[in-house]
PDB file of C-alpha atoms in Angstrom:
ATOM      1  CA  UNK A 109       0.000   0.000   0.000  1.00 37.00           C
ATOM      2  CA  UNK A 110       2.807   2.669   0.997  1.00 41.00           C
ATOM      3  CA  UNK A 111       4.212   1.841  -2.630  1.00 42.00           C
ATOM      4  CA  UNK A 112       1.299   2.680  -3.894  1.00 40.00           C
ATOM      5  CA  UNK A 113       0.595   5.837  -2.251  1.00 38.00           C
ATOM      6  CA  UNK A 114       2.707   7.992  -4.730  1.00 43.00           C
ATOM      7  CA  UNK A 115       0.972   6.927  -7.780  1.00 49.00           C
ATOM      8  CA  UNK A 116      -2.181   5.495  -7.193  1.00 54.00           C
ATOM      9  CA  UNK A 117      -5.385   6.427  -5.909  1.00 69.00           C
ATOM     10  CA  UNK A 118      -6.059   4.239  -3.086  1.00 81.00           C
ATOM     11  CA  UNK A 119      -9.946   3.843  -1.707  1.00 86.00           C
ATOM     12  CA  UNK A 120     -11.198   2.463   1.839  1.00 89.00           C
ATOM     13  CA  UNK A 121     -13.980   0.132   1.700  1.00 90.00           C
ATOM     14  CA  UNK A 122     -16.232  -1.303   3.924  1.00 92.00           C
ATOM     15  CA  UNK A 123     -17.541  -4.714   2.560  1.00 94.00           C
ATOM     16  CA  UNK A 124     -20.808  -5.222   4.665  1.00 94.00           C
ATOM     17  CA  UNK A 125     -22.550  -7.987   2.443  1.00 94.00           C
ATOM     18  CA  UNK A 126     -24.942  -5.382   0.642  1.00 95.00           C
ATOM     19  CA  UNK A 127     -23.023  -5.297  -2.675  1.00 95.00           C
ATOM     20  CA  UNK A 128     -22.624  -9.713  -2.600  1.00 96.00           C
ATOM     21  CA  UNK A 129     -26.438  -9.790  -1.449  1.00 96.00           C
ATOM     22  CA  UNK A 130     -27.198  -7.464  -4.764  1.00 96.00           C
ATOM     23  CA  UNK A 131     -25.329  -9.735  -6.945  1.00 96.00           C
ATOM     24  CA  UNK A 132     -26.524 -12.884  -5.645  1.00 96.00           C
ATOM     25  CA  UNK A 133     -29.930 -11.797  -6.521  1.00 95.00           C
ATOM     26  CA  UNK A 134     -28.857  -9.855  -9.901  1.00 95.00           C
ATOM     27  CA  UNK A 135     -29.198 -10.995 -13.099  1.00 95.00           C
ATOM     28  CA  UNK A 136     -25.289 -11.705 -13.772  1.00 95.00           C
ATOM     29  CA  UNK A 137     -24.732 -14.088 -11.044  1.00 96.00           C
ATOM     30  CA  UNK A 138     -25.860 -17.190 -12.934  1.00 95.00           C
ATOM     31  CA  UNK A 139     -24.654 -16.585 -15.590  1.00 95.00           C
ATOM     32  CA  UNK A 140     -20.789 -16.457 -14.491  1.00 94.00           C
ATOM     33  CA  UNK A 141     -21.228 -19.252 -12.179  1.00 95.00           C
ATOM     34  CA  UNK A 142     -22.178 -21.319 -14.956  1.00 95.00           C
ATOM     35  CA  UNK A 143     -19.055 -19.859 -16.928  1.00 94.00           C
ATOM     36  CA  UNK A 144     -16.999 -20.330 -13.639  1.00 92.00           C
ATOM     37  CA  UNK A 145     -18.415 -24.136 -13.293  1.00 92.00           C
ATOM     38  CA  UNK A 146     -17.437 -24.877 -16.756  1.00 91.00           C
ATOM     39  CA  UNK A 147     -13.890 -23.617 -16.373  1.00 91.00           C
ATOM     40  CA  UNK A 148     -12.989 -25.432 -13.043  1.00 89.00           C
ATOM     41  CA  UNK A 149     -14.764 -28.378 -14.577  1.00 86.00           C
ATOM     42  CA  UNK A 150     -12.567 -28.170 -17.878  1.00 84.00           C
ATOM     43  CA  UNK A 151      -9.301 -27.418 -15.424  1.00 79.00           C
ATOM     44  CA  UNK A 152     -10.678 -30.610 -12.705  1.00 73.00           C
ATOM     45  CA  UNK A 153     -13.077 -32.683 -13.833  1.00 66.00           C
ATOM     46  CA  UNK A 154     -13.330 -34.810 -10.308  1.00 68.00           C
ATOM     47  CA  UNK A 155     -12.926 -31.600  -7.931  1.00 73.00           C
ATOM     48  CA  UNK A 156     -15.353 -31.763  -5.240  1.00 80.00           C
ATOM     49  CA  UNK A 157     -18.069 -29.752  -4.618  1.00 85.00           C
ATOM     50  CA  UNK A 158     -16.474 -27.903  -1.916  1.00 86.00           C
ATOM     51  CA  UNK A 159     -13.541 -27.536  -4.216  1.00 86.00           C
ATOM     52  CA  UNK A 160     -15.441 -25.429  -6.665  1.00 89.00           C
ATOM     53  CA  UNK A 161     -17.288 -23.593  -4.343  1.00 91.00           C
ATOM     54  CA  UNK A 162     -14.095 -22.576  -2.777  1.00 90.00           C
ATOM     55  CA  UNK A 163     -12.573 -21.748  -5.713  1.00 91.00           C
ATOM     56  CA  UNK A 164     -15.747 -19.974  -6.878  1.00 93.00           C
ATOM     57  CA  UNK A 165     -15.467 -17.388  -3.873  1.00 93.00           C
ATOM     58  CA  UNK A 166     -11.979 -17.010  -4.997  1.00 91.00           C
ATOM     59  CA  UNK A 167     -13.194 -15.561  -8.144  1.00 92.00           C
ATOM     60  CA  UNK A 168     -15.500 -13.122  -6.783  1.00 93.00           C
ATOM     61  CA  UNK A 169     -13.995  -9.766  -6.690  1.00 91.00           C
ATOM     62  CA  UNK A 170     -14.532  -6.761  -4.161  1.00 91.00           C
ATOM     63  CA  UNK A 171     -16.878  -5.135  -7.190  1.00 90.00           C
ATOM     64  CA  UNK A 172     -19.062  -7.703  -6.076  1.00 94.00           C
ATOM     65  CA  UNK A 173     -18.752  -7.595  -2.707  1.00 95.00           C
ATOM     66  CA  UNK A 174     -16.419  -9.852  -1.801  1.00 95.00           C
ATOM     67  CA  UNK A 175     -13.077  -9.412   0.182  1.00 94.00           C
ATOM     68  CA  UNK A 176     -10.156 -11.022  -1.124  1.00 91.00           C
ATOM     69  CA  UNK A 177     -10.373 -14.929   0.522  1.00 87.00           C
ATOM     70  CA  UNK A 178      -6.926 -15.011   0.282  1.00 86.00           C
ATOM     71  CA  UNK A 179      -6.392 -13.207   3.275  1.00 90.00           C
ATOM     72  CA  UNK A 180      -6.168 -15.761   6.443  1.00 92.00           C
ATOM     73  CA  UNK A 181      -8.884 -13.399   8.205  1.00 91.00           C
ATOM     74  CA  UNK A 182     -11.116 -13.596   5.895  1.00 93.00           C
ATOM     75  CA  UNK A 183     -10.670 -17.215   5.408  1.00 92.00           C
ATOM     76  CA  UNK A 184     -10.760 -18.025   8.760  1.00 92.00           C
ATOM     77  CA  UNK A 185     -14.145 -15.696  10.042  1.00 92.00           C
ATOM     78  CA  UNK A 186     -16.017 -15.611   6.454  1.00 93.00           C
ATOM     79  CA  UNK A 187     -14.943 -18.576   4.380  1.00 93.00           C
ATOM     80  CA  UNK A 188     -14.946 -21.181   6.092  1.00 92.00           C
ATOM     81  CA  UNK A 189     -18.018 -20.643   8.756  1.00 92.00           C
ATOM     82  CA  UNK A 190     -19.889 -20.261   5.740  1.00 91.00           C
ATOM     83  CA  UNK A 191     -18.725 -23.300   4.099  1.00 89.00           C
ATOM     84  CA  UNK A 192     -19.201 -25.523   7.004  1.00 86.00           C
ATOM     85  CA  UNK A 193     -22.885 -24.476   7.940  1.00 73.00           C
ATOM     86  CA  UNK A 194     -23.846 -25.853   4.168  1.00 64.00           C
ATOM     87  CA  UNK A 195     -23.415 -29.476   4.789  1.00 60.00           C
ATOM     88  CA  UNK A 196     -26.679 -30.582   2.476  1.00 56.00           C
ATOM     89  CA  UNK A 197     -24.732 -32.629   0.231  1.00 56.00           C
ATOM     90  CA  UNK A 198     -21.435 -34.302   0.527  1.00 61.00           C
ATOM     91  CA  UNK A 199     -18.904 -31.541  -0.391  1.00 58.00           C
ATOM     92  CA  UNK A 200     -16.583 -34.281  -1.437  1.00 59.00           C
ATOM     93  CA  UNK A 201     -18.463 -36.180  -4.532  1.00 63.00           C
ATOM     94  CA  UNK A 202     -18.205 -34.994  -7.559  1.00 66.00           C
ATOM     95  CA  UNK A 203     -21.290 -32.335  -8.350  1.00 78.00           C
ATOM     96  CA  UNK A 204     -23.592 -31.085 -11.610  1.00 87.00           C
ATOM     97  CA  UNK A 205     -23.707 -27.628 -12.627  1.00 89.00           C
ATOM     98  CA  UNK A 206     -27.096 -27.210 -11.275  1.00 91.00           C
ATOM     99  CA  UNK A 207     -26.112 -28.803  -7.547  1.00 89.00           C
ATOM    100  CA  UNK A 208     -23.174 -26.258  -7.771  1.00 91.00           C
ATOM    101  CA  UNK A 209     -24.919 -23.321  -8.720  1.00 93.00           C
ATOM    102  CA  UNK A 210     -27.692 -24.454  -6.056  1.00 92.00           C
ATOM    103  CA  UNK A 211     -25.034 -24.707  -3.171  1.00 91.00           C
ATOM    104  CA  UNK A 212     -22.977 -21.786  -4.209  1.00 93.00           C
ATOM    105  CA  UNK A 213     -25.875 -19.363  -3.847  1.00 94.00           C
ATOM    106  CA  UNK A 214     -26.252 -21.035  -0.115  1.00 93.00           C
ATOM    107  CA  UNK A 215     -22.886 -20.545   0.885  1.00 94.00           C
ATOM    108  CA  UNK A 216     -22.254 -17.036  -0.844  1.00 95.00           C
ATOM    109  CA  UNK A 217     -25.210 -16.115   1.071  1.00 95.00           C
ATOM    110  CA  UNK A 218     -23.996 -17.199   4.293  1.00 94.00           C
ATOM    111  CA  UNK A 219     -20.719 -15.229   3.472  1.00 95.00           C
ATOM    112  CA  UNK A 220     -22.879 -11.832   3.179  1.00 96.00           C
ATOM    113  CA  UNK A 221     -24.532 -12.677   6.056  1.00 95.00           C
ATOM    114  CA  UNK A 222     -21.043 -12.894   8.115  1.00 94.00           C
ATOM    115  CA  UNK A 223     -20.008  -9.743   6.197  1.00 94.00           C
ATOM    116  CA  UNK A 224     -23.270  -8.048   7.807  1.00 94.00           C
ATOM    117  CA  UNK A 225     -21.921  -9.165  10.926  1.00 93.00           C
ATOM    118  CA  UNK A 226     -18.564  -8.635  10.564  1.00 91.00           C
ATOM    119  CA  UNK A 227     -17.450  -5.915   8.306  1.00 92.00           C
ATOM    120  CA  UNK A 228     -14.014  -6.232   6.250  1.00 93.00           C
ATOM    121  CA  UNK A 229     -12.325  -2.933   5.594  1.00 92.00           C
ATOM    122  CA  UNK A 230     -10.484  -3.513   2.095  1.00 92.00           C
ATOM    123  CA  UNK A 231      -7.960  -0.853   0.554  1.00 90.00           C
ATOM    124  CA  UNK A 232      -8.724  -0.833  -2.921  1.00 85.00           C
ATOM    125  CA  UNK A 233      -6.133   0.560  -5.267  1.00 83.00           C
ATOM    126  CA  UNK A 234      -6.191   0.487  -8.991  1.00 81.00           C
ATOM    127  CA  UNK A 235      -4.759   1.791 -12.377  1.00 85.00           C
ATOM    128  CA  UNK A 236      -4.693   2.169 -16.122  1.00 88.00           C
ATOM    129  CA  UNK A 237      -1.590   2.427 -18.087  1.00 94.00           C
ATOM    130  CA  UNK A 238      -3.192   3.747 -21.489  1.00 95.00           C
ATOM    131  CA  UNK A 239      -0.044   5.864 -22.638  1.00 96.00           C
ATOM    132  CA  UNK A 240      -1.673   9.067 -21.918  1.00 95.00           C
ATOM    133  CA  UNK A 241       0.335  10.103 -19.042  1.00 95.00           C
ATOM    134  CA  UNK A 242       3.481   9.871 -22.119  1.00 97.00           C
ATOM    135  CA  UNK A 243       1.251  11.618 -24.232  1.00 97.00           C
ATOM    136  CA  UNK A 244       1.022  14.266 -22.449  1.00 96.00           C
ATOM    137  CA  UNK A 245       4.786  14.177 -21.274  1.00 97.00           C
ATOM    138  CA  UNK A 246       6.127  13.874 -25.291  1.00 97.00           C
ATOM    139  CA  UNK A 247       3.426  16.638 -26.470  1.00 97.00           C
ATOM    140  CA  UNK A 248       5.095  19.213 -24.021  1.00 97.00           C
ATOM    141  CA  UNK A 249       9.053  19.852 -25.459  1.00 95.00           C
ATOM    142  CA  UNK A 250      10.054  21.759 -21.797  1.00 96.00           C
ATOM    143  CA  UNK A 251       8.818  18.933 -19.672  1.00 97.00           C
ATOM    144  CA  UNK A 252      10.418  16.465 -21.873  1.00 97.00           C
ATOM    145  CA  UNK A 253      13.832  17.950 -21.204  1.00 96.00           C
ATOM    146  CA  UNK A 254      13.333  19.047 -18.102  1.00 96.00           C
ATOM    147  CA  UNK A 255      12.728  15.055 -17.104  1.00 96.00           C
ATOM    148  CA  UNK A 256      14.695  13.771 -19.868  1.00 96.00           C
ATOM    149  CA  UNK A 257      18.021  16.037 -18.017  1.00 95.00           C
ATOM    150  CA  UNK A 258      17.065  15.356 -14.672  1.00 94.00           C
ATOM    151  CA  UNK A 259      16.789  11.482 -15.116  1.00 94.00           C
ATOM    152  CA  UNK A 260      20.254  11.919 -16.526  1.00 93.00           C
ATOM    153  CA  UNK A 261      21.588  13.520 -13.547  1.00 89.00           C
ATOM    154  CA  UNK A 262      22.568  10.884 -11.865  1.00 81.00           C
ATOM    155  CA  UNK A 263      23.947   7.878 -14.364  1.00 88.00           C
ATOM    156  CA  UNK A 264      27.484   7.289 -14.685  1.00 87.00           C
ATOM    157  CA  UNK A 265      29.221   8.608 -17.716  1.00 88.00           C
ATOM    158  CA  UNK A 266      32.463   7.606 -18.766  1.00 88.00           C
ATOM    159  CA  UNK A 267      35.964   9.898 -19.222  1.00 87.00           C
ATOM    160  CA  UNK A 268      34.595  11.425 -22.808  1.00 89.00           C
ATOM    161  CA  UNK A 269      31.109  11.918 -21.283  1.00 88.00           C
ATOM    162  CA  UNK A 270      29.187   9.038 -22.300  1.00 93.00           C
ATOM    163  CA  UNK A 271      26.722   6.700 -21.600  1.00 93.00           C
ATOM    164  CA  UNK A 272      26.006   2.993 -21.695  1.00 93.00           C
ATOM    165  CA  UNK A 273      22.538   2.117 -22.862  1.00 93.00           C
ATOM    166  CA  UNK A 274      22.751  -0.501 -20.322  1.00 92.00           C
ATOM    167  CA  UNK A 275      21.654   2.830 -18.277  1.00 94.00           C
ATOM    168  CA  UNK A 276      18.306   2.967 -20.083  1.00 95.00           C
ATOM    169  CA  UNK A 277      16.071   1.058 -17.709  1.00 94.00           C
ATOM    170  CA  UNK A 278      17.525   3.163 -14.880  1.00 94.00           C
ATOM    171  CA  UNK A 279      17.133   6.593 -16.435  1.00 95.00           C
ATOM    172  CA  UNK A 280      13.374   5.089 -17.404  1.00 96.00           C
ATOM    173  CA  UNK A 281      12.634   4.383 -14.312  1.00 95.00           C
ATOM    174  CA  UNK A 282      13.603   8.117 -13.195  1.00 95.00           C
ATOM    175  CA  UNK A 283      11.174   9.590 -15.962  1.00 96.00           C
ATOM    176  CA  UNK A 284       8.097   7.492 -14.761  1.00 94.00           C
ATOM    177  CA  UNK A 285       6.510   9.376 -12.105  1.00 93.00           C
ATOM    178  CA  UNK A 286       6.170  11.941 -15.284  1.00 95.00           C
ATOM    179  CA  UNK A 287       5.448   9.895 -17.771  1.00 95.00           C
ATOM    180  CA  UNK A 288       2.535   7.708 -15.562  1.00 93.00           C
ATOM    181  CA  UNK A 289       4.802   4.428 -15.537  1.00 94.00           C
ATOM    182  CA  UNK A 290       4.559   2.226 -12.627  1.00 90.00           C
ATOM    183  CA  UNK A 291       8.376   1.119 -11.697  1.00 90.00           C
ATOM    184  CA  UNK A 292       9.993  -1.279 -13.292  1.00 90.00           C
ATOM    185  CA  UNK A 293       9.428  -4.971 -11.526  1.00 89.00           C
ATOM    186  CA  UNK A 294       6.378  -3.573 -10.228  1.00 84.00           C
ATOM    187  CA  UNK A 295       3.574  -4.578 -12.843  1.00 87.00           C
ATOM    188  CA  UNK A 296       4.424  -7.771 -15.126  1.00 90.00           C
ATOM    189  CA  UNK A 297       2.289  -6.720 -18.053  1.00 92.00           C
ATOM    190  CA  UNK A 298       4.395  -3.612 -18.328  1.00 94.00           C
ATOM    191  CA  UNK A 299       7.405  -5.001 -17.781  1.00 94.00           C
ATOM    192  CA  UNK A 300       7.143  -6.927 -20.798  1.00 95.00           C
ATOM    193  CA  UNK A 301       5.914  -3.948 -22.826  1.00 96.00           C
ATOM    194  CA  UNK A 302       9.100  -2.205 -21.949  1.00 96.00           C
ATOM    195  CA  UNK A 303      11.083  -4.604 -22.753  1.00 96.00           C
ATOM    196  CA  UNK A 304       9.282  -5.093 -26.598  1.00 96.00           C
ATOM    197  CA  UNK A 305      10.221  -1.438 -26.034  1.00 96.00           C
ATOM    198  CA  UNK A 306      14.306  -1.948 -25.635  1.00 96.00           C
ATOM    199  CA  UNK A 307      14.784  -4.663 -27.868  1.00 95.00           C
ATOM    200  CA  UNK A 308      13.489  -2.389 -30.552  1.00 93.00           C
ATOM    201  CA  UNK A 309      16.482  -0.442 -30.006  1.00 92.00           C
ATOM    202  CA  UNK A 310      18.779  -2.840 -29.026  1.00 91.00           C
ATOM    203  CA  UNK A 311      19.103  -1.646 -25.298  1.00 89.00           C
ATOM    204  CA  UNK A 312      21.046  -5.007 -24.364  1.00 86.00           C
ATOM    205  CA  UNK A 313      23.844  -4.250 -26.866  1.00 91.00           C
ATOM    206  CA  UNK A 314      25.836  -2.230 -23.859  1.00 87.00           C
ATOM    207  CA  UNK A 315      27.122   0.794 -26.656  1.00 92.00           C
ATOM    208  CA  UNK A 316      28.390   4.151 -25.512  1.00 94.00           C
ATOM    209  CA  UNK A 317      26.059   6.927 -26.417  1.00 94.00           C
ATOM    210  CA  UNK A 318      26.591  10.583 -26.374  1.00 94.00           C
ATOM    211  CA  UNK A 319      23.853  12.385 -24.437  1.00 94.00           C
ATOM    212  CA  UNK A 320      22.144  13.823 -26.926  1.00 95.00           C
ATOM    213  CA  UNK A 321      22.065   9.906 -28.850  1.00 96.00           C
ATOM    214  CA  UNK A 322      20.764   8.558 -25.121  1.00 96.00           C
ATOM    215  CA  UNK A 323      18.029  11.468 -24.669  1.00 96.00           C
ATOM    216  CA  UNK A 324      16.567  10.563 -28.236  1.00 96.00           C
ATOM    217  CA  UNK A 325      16.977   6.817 -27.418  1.00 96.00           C
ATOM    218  CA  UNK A 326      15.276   7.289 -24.175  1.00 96.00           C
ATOM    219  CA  UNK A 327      12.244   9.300 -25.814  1.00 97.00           C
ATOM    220  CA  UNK A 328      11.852   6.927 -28.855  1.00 97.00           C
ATOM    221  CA  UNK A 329      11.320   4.055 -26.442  1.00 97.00           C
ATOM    222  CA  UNK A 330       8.848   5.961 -24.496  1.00 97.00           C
ATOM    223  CA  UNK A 331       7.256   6.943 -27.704  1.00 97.00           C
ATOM    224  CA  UNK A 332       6.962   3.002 -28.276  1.00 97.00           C
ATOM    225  CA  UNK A 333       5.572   2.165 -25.138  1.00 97.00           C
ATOM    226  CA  UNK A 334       2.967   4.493 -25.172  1.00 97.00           C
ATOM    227  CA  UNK A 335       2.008   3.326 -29.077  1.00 97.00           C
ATOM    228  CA  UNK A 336       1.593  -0.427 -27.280  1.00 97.00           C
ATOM    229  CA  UNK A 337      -0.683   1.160 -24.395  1.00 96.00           C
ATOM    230  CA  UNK A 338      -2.670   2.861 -26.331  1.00 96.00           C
ATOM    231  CA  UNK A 339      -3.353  -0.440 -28.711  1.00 95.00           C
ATOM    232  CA  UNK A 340      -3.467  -2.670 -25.805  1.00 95.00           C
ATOM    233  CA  UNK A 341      -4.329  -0.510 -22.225  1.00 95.00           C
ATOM    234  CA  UNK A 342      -3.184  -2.698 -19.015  1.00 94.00           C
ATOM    235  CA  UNK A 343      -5.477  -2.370 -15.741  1.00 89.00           C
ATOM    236  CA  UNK A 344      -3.744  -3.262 -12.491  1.00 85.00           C
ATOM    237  CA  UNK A 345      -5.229  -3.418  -9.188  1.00 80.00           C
ATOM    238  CA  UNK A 346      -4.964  -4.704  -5.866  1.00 82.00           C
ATOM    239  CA  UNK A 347      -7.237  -5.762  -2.818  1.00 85.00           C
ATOM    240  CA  UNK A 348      -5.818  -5.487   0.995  1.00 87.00           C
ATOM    241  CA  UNK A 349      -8.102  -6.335   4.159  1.00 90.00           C
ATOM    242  CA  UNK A 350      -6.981  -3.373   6.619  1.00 88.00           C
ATOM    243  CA  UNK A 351      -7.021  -5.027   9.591  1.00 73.00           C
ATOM    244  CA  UNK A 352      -7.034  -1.726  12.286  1.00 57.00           C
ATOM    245  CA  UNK A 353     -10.228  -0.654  13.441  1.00 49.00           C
ATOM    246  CA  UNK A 354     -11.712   2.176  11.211  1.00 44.00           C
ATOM    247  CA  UNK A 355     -14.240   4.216  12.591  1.00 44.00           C
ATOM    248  CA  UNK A 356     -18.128   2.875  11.917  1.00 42.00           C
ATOM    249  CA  UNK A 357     -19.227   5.812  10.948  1.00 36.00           C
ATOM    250  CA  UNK A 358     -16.584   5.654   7.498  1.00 39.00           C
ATOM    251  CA  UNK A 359     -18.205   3.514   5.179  1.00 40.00           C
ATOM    252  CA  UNK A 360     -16.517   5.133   1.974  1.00 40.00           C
ATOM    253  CA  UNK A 361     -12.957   7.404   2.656  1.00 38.00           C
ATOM    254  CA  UNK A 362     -12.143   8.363  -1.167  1.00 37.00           C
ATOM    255  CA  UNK A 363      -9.167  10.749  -2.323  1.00 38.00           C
ATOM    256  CA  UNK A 364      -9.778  13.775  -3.978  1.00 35.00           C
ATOM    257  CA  UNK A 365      -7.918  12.267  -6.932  1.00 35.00           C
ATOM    258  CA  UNK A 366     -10.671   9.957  -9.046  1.00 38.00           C
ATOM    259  CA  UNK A 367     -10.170   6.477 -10.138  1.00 38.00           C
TER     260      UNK A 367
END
């Protein structure tokens, strides 16, 4: 979360069982746990019915009012009371679509029932890399030197003044804040878009650049990351249960920034 503070928007949530209740009862909900059914079945055909439903929940997201059951908390207080109060059928024999949709409904219904009763406080932080935030950057010629000379600053040149292009990703990772990048390592779908990005110009190959050659190097793969972004946008985001007590009255803390 602290990582995330710098660059994106982070939002509190309560999940109280009013937003799983809703979908439950909407008119998506069978049809994705018929999709969901299929694709466990495809993956396992002799998982038990517990085993779906378990991996069912997984799939829910907090959209839909569900906190992330990876988290031993939630696990331990929502997951599994709810599983063990549906003992109807034998959760270990292999189950139809219709006794798994059936069950599912019971159990996800017991989970918003425990959520009523036990709220989960979830920071919710999320992003789009569409290229804009380069667009924007490349459009404006006094920004782009401004960062282009102060990510510079600080990578070693040699005796003639110099510099590797092994330098590249460091000097990249300087100009993201600007340019709307996450840093590098951080997001695996970008990472590989940068580096489609450097082997287009042959960042590996360790040459000596004058600065002007490593500013125009630097901007041309920027310009090419932000061409694959805008064809292809990446959304990230992450789910954390806050475990400190939040005040009751705080249902929904949002920053001024939107999502």
């Amino acid at each position: 979360m602290a990582a995330g503070l710098k660059r994106d928007p982070i939002v509190i949530l309560r999940i109280d069982g009013e937003d799983l209740e809703e979908f439950i009862n909407g008119p998506t909900f069978e049809p994705e746990m018929v999709a969901s059914y299929s694709e466990m079945k495809s993956a396992d055909g002799s998982g038990s019915l517990r085993d779906y439903i378990a991996k069912a929940l997984a799939k829910l997201t907090v959209e839909q009012g569900m906190p992330p059951s990876s988290d031993p908390w939630v696990i331990s207080n929502i997951v599994e009371p709810a599983l063990q109060s549906c003992t109807g059928h034998d959760f270990d024999k292999p189950v139809s679509q219709e006794t798994f949709i059936e069950e599912f409904k019971k159990v996800a219904e017991t989970v918003a029932q425990h959520l009523k009763e036990q709220h989960v406080i979830v920071a919710h932080s999320e992003n789009d890399f569409d290229g804009s935030g380069i667009k924007r950057l490349l459009s404006n010629k006094f920004e782009l030197d401004k960062t282009l000379n102060t990510a510079i600053e600080n990578v070693s040149k040699d005796r003639s003044g110099k510099l590797s292009k092994e330098y590249l990703r460091v000097a990249l990772d300087a100009v993201g804040p600007t340019a709307g990048l996450p840093p590098l390592g951080a997001v695996e779908q970008m990472d590989k878009v940068v580096q489609d990005a450097f082997n287009l110009v042959n960042a590996d190959d360790g040459k000596l650049l004058k600065e002007d050659e490593f500013k125009k190097i630097l901007t041309e793969i920027l310009g090419s990351i932000m061409l694959q972004l805008e064809g292809n946008p990446i959304s990230v985001y992450s789910n954390s249960v806050v475990h400190e007590p939040l005040a009751s009255s705080s249902t929904l803390l949002q920053p001024s920034s939107e999502l």
